[in-house]
Each structure stands twice: as structure tokens, then as C-alpha cells.
mmCIF file of C-alpha atoms in Angstrom:
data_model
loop_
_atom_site.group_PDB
_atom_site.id
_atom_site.type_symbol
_atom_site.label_atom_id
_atom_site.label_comp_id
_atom_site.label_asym_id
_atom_site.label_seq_id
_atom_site.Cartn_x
_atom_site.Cartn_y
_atom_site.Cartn_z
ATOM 1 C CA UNK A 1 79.310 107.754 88.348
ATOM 2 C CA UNK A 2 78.918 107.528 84.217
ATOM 3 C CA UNK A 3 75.951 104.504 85.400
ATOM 4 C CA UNK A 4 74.388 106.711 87.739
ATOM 5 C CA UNK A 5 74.318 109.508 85.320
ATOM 6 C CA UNK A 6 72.883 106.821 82.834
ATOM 7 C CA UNK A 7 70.287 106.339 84.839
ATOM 8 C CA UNK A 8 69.485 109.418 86.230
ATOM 9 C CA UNK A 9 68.528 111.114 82.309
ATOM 10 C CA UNK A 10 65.009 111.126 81.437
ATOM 11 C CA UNK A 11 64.851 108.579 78.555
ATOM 12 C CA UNK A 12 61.812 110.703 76.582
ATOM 13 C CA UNK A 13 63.684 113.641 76.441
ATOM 14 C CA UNK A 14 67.672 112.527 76.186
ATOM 15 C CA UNK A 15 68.952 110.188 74.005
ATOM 16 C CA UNK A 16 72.770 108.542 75.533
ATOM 17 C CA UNK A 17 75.163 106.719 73.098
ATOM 18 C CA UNK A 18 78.362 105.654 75.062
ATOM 19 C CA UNK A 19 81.338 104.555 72.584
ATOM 20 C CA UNK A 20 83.068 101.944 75.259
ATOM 21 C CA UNK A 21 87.140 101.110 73.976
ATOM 22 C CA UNK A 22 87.394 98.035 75.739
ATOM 23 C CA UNK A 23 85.127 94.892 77.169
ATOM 24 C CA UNK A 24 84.216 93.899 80.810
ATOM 25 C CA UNK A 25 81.520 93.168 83.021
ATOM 26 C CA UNK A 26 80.984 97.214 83.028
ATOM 27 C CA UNK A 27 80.210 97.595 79.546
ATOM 28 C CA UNK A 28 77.388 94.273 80.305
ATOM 29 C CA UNK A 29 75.990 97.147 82.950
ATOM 30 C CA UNK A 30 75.752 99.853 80.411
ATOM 31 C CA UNK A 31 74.060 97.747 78.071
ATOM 32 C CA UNK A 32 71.540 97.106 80.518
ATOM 33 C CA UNK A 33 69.880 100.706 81.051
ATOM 34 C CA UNK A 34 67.115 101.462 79.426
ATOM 35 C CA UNK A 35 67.571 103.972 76.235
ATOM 36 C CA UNK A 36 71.177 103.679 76.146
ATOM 37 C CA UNK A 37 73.012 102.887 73.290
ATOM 38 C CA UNK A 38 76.609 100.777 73.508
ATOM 39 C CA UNK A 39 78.963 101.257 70.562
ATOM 40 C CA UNK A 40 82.003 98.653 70.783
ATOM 41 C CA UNK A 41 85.050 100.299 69.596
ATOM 42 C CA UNK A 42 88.267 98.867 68.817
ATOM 43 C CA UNK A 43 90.293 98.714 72.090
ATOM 44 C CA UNK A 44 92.684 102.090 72.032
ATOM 45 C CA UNK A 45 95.092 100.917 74.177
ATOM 46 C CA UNK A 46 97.178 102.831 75.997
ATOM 47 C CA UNK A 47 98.547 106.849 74.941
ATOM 48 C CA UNK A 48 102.077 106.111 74.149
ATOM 49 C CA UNK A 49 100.684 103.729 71.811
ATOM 50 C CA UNK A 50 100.913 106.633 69.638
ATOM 51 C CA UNK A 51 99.644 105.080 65.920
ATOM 52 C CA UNK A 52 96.276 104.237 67.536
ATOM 53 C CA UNK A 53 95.864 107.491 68.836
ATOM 54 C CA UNK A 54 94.645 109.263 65.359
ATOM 55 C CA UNK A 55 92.590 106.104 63.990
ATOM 56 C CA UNK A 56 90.786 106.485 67.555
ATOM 57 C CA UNK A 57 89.870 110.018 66.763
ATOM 58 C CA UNK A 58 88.859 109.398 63.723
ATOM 59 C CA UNK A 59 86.060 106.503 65.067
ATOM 60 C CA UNK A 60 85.072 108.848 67.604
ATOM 61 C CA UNK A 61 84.620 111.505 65.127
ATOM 62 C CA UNK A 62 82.495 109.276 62.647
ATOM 63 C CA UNK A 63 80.616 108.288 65.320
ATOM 64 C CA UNK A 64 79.202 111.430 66.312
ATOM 65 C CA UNK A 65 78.470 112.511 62.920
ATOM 66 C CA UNK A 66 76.739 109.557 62.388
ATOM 67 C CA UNK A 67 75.017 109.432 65.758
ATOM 68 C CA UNK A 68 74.042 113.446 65.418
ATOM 69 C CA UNK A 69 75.789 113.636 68.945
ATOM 70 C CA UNK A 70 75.017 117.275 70.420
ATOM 71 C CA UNK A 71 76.990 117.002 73.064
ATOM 72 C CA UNK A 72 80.210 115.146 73.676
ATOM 73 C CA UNK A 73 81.197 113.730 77.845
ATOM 74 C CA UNK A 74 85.041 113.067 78.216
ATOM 75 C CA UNK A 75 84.888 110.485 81.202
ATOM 76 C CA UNK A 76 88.048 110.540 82.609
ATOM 77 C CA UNK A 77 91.743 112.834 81.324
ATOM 78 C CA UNK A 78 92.181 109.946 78.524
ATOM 79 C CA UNK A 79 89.355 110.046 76.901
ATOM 80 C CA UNK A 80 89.463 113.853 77.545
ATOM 81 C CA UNK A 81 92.156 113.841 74.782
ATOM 82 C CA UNK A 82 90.660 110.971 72.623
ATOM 83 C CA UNK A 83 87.172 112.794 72.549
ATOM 84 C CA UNK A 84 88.329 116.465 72.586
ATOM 85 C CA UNK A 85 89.882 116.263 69.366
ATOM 86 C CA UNK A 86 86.821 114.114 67.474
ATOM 87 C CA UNK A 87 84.789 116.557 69.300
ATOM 88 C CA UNK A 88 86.684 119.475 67.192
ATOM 89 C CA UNK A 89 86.775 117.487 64.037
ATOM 90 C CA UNK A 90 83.322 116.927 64.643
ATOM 91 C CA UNK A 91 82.263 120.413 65.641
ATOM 92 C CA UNK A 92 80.619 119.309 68.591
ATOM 93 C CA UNK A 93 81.083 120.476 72.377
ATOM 94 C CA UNK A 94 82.921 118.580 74.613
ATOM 95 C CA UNK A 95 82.940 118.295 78.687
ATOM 96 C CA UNK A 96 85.812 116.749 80.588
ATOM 97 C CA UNK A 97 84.656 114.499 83.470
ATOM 98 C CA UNK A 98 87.435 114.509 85.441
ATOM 99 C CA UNK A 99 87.685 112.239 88.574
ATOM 100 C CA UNK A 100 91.403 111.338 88.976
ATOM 101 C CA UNK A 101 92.564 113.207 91.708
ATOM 102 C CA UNK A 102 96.397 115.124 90.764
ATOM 103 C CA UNK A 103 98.024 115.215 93.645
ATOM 104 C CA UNK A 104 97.103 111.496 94.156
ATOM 105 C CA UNK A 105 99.594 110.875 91.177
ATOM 106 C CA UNK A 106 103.369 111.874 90.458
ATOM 107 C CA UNK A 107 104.581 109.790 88.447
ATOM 108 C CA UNK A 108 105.952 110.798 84.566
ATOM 109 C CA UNK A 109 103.527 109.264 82.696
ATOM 110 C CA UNK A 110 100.695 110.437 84.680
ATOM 111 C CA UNK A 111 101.590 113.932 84.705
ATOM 112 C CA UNK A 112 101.960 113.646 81.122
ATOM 113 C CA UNK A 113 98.969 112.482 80.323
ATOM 114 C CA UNK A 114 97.284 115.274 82.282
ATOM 115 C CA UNK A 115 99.448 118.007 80.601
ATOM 116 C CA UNK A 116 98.205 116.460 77.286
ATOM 117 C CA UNK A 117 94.630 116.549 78.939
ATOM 118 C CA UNK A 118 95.132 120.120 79.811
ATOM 119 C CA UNK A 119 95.814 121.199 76.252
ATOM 120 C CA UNK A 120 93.295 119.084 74.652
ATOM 121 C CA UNK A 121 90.188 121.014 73.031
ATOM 122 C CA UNK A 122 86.896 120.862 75.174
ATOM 123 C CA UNK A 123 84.500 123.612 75.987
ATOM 124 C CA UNK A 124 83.885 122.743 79.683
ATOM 125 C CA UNK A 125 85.311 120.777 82.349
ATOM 126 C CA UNK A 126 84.028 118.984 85.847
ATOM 127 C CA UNK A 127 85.330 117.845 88.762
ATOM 128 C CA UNK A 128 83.961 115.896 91.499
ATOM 129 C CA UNK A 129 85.102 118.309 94.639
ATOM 130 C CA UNK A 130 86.399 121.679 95.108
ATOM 131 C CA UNK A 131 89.940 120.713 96.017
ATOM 132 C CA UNK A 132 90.287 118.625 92.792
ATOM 133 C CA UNK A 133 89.006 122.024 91.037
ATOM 134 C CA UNK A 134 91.203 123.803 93.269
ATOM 135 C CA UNK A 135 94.037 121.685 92.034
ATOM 136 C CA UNK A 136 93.810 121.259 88.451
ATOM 137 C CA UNK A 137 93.326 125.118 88.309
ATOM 138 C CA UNK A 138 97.234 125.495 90.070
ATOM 139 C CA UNK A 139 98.838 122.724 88.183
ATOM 140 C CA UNK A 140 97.222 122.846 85.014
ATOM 141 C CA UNK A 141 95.271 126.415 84.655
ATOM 142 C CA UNK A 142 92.472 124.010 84.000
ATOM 143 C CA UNK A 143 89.194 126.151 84.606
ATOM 144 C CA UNK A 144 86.902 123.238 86.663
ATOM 145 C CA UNK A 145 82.876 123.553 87.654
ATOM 146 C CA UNK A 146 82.463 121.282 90.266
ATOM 147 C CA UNK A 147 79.735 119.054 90.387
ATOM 148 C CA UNK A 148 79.649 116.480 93.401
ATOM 149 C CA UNK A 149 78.670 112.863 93.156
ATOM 150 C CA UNK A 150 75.569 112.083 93.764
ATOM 151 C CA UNK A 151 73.286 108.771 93.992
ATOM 152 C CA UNK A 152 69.682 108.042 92.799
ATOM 153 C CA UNK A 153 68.761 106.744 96.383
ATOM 154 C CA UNK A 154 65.956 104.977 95.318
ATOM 155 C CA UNK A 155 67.845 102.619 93.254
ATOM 156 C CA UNK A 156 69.586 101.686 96.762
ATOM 157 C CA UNK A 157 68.974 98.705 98.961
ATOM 158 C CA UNK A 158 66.571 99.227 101.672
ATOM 159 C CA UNK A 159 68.712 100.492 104.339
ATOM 160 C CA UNK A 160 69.224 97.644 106.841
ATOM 161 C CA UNK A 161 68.128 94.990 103.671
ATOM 162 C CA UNK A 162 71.307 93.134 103.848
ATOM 163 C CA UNK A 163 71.911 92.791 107.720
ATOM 164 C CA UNK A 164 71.115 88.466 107.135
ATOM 165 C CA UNK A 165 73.402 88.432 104.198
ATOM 166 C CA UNK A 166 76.254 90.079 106.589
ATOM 167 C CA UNK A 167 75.678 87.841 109.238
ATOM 168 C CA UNK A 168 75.036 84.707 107.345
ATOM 169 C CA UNK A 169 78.121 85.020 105.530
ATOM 170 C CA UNK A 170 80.885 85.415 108.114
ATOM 171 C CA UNK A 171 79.144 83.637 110.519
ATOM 172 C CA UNK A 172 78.078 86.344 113.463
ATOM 173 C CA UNK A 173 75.259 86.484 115.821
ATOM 174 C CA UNK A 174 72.273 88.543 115.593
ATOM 175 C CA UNK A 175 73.833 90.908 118.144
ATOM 176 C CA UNK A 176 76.733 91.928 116.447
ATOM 177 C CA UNK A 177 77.705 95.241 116.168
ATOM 178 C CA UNK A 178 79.582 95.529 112.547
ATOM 179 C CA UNK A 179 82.446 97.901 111.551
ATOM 180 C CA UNK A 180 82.896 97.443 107.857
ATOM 181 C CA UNK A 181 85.966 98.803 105.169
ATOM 182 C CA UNK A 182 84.413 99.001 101.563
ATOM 183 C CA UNK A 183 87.269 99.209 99.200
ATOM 184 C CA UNK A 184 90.125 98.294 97.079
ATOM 185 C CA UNK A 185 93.204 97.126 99.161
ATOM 186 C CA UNK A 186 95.840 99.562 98.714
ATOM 187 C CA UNK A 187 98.196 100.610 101.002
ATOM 188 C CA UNK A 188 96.818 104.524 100.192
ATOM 189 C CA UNK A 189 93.356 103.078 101.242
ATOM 190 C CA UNK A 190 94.615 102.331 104.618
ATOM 191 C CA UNK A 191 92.914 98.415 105.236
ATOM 192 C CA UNK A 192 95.729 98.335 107.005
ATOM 193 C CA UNK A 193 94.945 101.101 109.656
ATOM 194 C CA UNK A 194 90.911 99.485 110.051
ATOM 195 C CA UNK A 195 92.396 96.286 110.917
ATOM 196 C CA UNK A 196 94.772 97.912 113.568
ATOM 197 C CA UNK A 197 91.904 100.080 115.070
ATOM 198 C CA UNK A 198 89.552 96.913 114.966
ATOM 199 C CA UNK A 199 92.261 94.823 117.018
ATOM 200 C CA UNK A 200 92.733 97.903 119.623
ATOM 201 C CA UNK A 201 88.728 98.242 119.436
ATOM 202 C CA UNK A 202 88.588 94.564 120.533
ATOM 203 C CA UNK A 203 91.119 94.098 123.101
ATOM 204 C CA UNK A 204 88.805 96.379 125.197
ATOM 205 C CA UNK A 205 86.638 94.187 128.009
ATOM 206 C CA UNK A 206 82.954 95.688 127.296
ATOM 207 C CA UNK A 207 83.681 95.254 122.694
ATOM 208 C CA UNK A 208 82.454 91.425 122.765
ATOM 209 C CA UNK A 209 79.641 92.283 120.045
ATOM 210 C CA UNK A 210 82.460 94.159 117.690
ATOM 211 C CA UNK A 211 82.498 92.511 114.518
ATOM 212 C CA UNK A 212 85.026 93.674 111.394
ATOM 213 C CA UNK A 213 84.217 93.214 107.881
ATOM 214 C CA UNK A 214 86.330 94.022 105.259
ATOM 215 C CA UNK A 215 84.811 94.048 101.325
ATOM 216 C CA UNK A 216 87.621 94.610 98.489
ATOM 217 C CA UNK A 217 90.192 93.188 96.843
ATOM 218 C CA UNK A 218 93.553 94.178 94.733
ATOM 219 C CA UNK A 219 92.341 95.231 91.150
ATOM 220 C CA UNK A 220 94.326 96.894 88.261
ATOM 221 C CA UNK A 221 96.930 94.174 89.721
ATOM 222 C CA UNK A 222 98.355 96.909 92.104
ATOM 223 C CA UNK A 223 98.847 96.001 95.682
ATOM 224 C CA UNK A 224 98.422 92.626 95.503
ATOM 225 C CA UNK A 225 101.183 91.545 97.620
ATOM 226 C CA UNK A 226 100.043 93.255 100.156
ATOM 227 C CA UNK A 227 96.393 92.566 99.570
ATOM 228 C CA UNK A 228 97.362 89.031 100.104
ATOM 229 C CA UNK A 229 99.287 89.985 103.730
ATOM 230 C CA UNK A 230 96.249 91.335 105.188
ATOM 231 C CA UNK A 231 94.683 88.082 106.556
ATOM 232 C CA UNK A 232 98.396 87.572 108.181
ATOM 233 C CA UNK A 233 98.795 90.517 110.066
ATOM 234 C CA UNK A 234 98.836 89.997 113.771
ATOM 235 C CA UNK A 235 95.994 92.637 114.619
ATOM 236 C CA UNK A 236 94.176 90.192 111.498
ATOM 237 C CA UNK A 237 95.310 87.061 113.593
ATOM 238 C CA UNK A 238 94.766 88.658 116.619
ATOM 239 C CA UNK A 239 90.921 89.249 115.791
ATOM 240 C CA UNK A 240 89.969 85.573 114.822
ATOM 241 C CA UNK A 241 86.403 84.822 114.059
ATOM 242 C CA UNK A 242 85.671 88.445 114.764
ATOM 243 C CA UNK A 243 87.165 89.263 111.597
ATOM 244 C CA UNK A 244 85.587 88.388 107.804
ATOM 245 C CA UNK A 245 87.713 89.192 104.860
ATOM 246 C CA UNK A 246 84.417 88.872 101.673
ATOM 247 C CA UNK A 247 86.793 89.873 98.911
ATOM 248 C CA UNK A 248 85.278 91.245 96.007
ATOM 249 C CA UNK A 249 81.786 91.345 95.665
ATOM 250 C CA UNK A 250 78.982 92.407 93.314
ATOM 251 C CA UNK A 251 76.620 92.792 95.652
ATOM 252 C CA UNK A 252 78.804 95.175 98.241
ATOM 253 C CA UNK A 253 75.670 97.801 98.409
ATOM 254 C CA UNK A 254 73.857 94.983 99.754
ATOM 255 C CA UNK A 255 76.349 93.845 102.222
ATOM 256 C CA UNK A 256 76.718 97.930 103.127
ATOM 257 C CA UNK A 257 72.939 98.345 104.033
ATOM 258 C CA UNK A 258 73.495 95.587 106.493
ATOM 259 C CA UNK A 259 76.657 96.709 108.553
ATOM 260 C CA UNK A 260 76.248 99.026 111.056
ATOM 261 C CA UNK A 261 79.191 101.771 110.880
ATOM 262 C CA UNK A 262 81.551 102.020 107.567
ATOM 263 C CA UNK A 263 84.903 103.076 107.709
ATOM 264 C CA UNK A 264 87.007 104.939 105.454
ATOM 265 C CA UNK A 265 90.467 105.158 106.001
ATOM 266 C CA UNK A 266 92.562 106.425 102.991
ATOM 267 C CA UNK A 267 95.992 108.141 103.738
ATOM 268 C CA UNK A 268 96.113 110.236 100.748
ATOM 269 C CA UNK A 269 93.082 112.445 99.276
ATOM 270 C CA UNK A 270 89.706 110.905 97.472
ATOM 271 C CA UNK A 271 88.789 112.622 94.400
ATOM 272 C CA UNK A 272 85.547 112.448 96.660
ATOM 273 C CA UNK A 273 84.805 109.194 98.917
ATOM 274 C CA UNK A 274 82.024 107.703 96.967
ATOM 275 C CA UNK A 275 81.885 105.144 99.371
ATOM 276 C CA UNK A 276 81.245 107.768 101.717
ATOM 277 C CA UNK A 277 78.498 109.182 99.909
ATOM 278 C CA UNK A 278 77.141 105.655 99.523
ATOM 279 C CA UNK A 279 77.085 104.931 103.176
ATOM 280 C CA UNK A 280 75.179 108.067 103.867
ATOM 281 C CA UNK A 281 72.678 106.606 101.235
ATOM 282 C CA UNK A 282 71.692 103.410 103.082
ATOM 283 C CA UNK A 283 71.752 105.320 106.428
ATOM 284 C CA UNK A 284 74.598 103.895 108.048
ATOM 285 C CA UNK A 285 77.102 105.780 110.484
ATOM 286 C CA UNK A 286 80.174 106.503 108.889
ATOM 287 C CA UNK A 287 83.821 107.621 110.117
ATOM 288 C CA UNK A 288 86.299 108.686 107.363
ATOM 289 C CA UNK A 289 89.776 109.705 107.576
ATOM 290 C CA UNK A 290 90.050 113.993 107.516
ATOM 291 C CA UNK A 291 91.698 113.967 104.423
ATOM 292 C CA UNK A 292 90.473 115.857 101.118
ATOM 293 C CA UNK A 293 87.922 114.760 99.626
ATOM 294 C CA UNK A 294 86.085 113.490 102.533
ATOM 295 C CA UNK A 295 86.017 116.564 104.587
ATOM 296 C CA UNK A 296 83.455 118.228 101.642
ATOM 297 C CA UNK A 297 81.374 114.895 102.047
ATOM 298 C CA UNK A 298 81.246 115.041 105.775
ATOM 299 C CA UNK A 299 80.448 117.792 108.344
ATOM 300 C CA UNK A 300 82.508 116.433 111.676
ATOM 301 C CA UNK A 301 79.622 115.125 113.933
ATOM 302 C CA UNK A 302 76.628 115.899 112.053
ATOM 303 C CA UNK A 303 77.042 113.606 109.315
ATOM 304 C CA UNK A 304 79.827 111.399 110.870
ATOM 305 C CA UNK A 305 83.108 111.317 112.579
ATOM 306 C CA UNK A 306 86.860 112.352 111.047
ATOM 307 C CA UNK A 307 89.439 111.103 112.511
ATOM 308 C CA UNK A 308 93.037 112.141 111.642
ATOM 309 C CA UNK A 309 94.513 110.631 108.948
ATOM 310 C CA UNK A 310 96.495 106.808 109.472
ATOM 311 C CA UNK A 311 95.935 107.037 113.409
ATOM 312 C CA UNK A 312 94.794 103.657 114.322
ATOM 313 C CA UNK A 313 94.098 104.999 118.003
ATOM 314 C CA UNK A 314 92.338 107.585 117.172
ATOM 315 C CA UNK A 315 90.383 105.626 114.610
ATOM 316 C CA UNK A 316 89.547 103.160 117.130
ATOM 317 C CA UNK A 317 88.308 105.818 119.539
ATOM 318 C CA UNK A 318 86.031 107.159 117.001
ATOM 319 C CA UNK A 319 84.755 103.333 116.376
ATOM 320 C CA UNK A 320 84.022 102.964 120.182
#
């Protein structure tokens, strides 16, 4: 979302520094949009780190006194905290981008972090859907405007552009008719649940040009022992050649424009299904789990299907 924002600001009449705290192929991305400025700072680490915490500031705050800065974003409840208080030693305004779901989270630390969030200076705050607004007001008495994702669609793929690549890669004919999961694979993202409605969708007699094509892998290190069981599951076994696990992949919007129906099946609410929103992009049918999150992206049969949440049947249906 910070990229597509990046992209999206008029370069003759906005200026955009971003202060990055870390390196990765991300910050090689931000570096690469015209009229943006990268500043490398020292990595903070994480909060309970708790001596880094005020030299942080303190870079942050130089930096927009340096920069002029009129306006300070907060991406995410961290840097909420880091770049609310340089904002106030700075006397600039700050806005908190906030698009960690809480009720996705209940562990300590993570509630602490968002009651330090919560008391952090900033003049305004955002949210990505109205039940993450509706939330964070209950929990935290955190005021939120909420401002949904969006997507420059002409920076897309040609809808359809990709439909060789797909093919090519796992090996299908022309005729296929592709169900795809776009994703990392977590339990809460329910791979899982695809894979069991895919095997149900293909034990039926008239499904021979059903194809199933999952795009993901395990990051942060989370999941990955169950990322790794996916390919053994019997519904996976069951499904043979009719199934194509792509792992990660940098070019997953291509590989989207040339599928024919994406799937979304997380058991627990999306700050907003961005894949979602990216599949409606590049024109392809879509059928989401009615959780939060996706049920503000979607209107039930107008702009896709929702199915109830972790019901392979009823997924399965819904793919059929």
C-alpha cells in the first residue's frame, strides 16, 4: 500500500522522503519510483529493545528538520510510536497508517505495542476498513478515518496477460479452467481449506478441465511446518498433476491476470483482502471467505461469491 501511494502522488507538486529502518528487496522497490527519496536508517530493532528506542526518535526527528517534512505518515502501530514522538519534537503532524488488524492478534506483546500506539502523539489516524476503525475505536478509543485500499489499475498486467505463463509453468492445457490461492501459507489463511474444496471440486465426473494453483509461501518464518505439509496432504496427493504449488513469486500479479477464478480463504478477519481487491483489478472472478474484511470488498454476487468461513463444501460449491 505505502508503493502504491508512492506512486500514486503527483511528483511536480509532492515531494516523498521515506526513512526505511531496515534493508530488503522492498526498500530496492522504493528506491525505484520516480521523485522519491530513500533515507537508510540504522536498523531500530525491535520495541523492547528499549535503549534504541530514544536514539531512533531522535534520527527521525533530525530528519524532518532537515528534510523540511510538512507532514509526517506512521506506516504501521510501530512506527506510529517511533514517528509520533519525532513528529512532536519536530513540531510536525503526524498520521497513523494502521493496517494490522486487532482482533487478528492477542498475544502480550502485541497488545502492548498497540496500547503504546494508542497513547503515542499523532494528529490523525487511518485504517484500511470500517471494522478495523470499528475496532480500534472499542479497544483502544483510537478515533480512525477509514480510507480503503486502492490500486492504480493501470500499473496492472493486462488482464488475461499471464494466462501462457500459468499454463507453461505447471504444465496444463490450453483448456484449463484455473482456481488459484494467492497468499502466505498460514493456517489463518486457510490453503488448507482451497486444497480440500479443490479435491471435492475434482472428484466430480464433468471437473476434468479444473486446475489448482497455489502462489505463496511461509514468510516471517511462521507456519513453516505446515507450509511444508501442504504438498502431503491427501486432498494435495489426491489432486496429482491437477495441482501446482509456484511458491513465492515476484511476478504473482502476472500469474493472477492469467488464472481464471481466485480464491480467498482466510479463517480469521483481513485488515482488508488486498488480494481481493487485486483480483477485481485484473478482472478475474473471485470467491472469498465471509469474514471481515472481505465482506466491505465484496457485494455477494455482484462482485463475487462468499462462502462461509473454513467450509470446504461450501467453498467447493461456490468454485463449481
Amino acid at each position: 500500500m505505502m508503493l502504491a501511494l508512492l506512486q500514486g502522488l503527483d511528483p511536480t507538486a509532492v515531494s516523498a522522503t521515506v526513512a526505511v529502518l531496515g534493508e530488503g528487496s522492498f526498500v530496492d522497490a522504493l528506491s525505484g519510483v520516480a521523485g522519491v527519496e530513500v533515507v537508510r536508517l540504522p536498523p531500530a530493532g525491535r520495541l523492547r529493545h528499549v535503549a534504541r528506542v530514544p536514539s531512533t526518535v531522535v534520527r527521525l526527528r533530525s530528519l524532518i528538520r532537515s528534510r523540511e517534512i510538512d507532514v509526517v505518515e506512521a506506516a504501521g502501530e510501530k512506527m506510529a510510536i517511533y514517528a509520533g514522538w519525532a513528529g512532536r519534537l519536530a513540531g510536525v503532524p503526524v498520521v497513523a497508517s494502521l493496517h494490522a488488524a486487532p482482533a487478528l492478534h492477542h498475544d502480550r506483546s502485541t497488545r502492548l505495542l498497540q496500547k503504546l500506539m494508542a497513547r503515542s502523539p499523532r494528529q490523525a489516524t487511518a485504517t484500511c476498513s470500517q471494522w478495523m476503525a470499528d475496532e480500534f475505536r472499542a479497544r483502544h478509543g483510537i478515533d480512525a478515518r477509514v480510507i480503503h485500499d486502492g490500486l492504480q489499475v493501470d500499473l496492472l498486467p493486462r488482464a488475461g496477460a499471464g494466462r501462457s505463463r500459468v499454463l507453461e509453468l505447471a504444465g496444463w492445457p490450453t483448456d484449463a479452467i484455473v482456481f488459484a490461492f494467492f497468499g502466505r501459507l498460514q493456517h489463518w489463511k486457510g490453503p488448507d481449506t482451497f486444497l480440500d474444496a479443490a479435491a471435492i471440486v475434482s472428484a466430480r465426473p464433468h471437473a476434468h478441465e479444473a486446475r489448482f494453483l497455489v502462489v505463496g509461501a511461509a514468510l516471517y518464518g511462521r507456519d513453516e511446518g505446515f507450509a511444508a505439509a501442504l504438498p502431503e496432504r491427501p486432498a494435495s496427493r489426491a489432486l496429482g498433476a491437477r495441482l501446482h504449488f509456484a511458491g513465492y513469486r515476484d511476478d504473482a500479479l502476472d500469474l493472477m491476470s492469467g488464472v481464471d477464478v481466485v480464491v480467498h480463504c482466510s479463517r480469521l478477519a483481513e485488515p482488508s483482502g488486498v488480494v481481493l481487491i487485486e483480483a477485481g483489478g485484473l478482472e478475474r472472478a473471485v470467491i472469498a471467505s465471509r469474514s471481515r474484511g472481505p465482506d466491505e470488498a465484496i457485494d455477494d454476487g455482484v462482485d463475487g461469491l462468499l462462502v462461509p468461513v473454513d467450509d470446504a463444501q461450501a467453498l467447493a460449491d461456490a468454485m463449481e
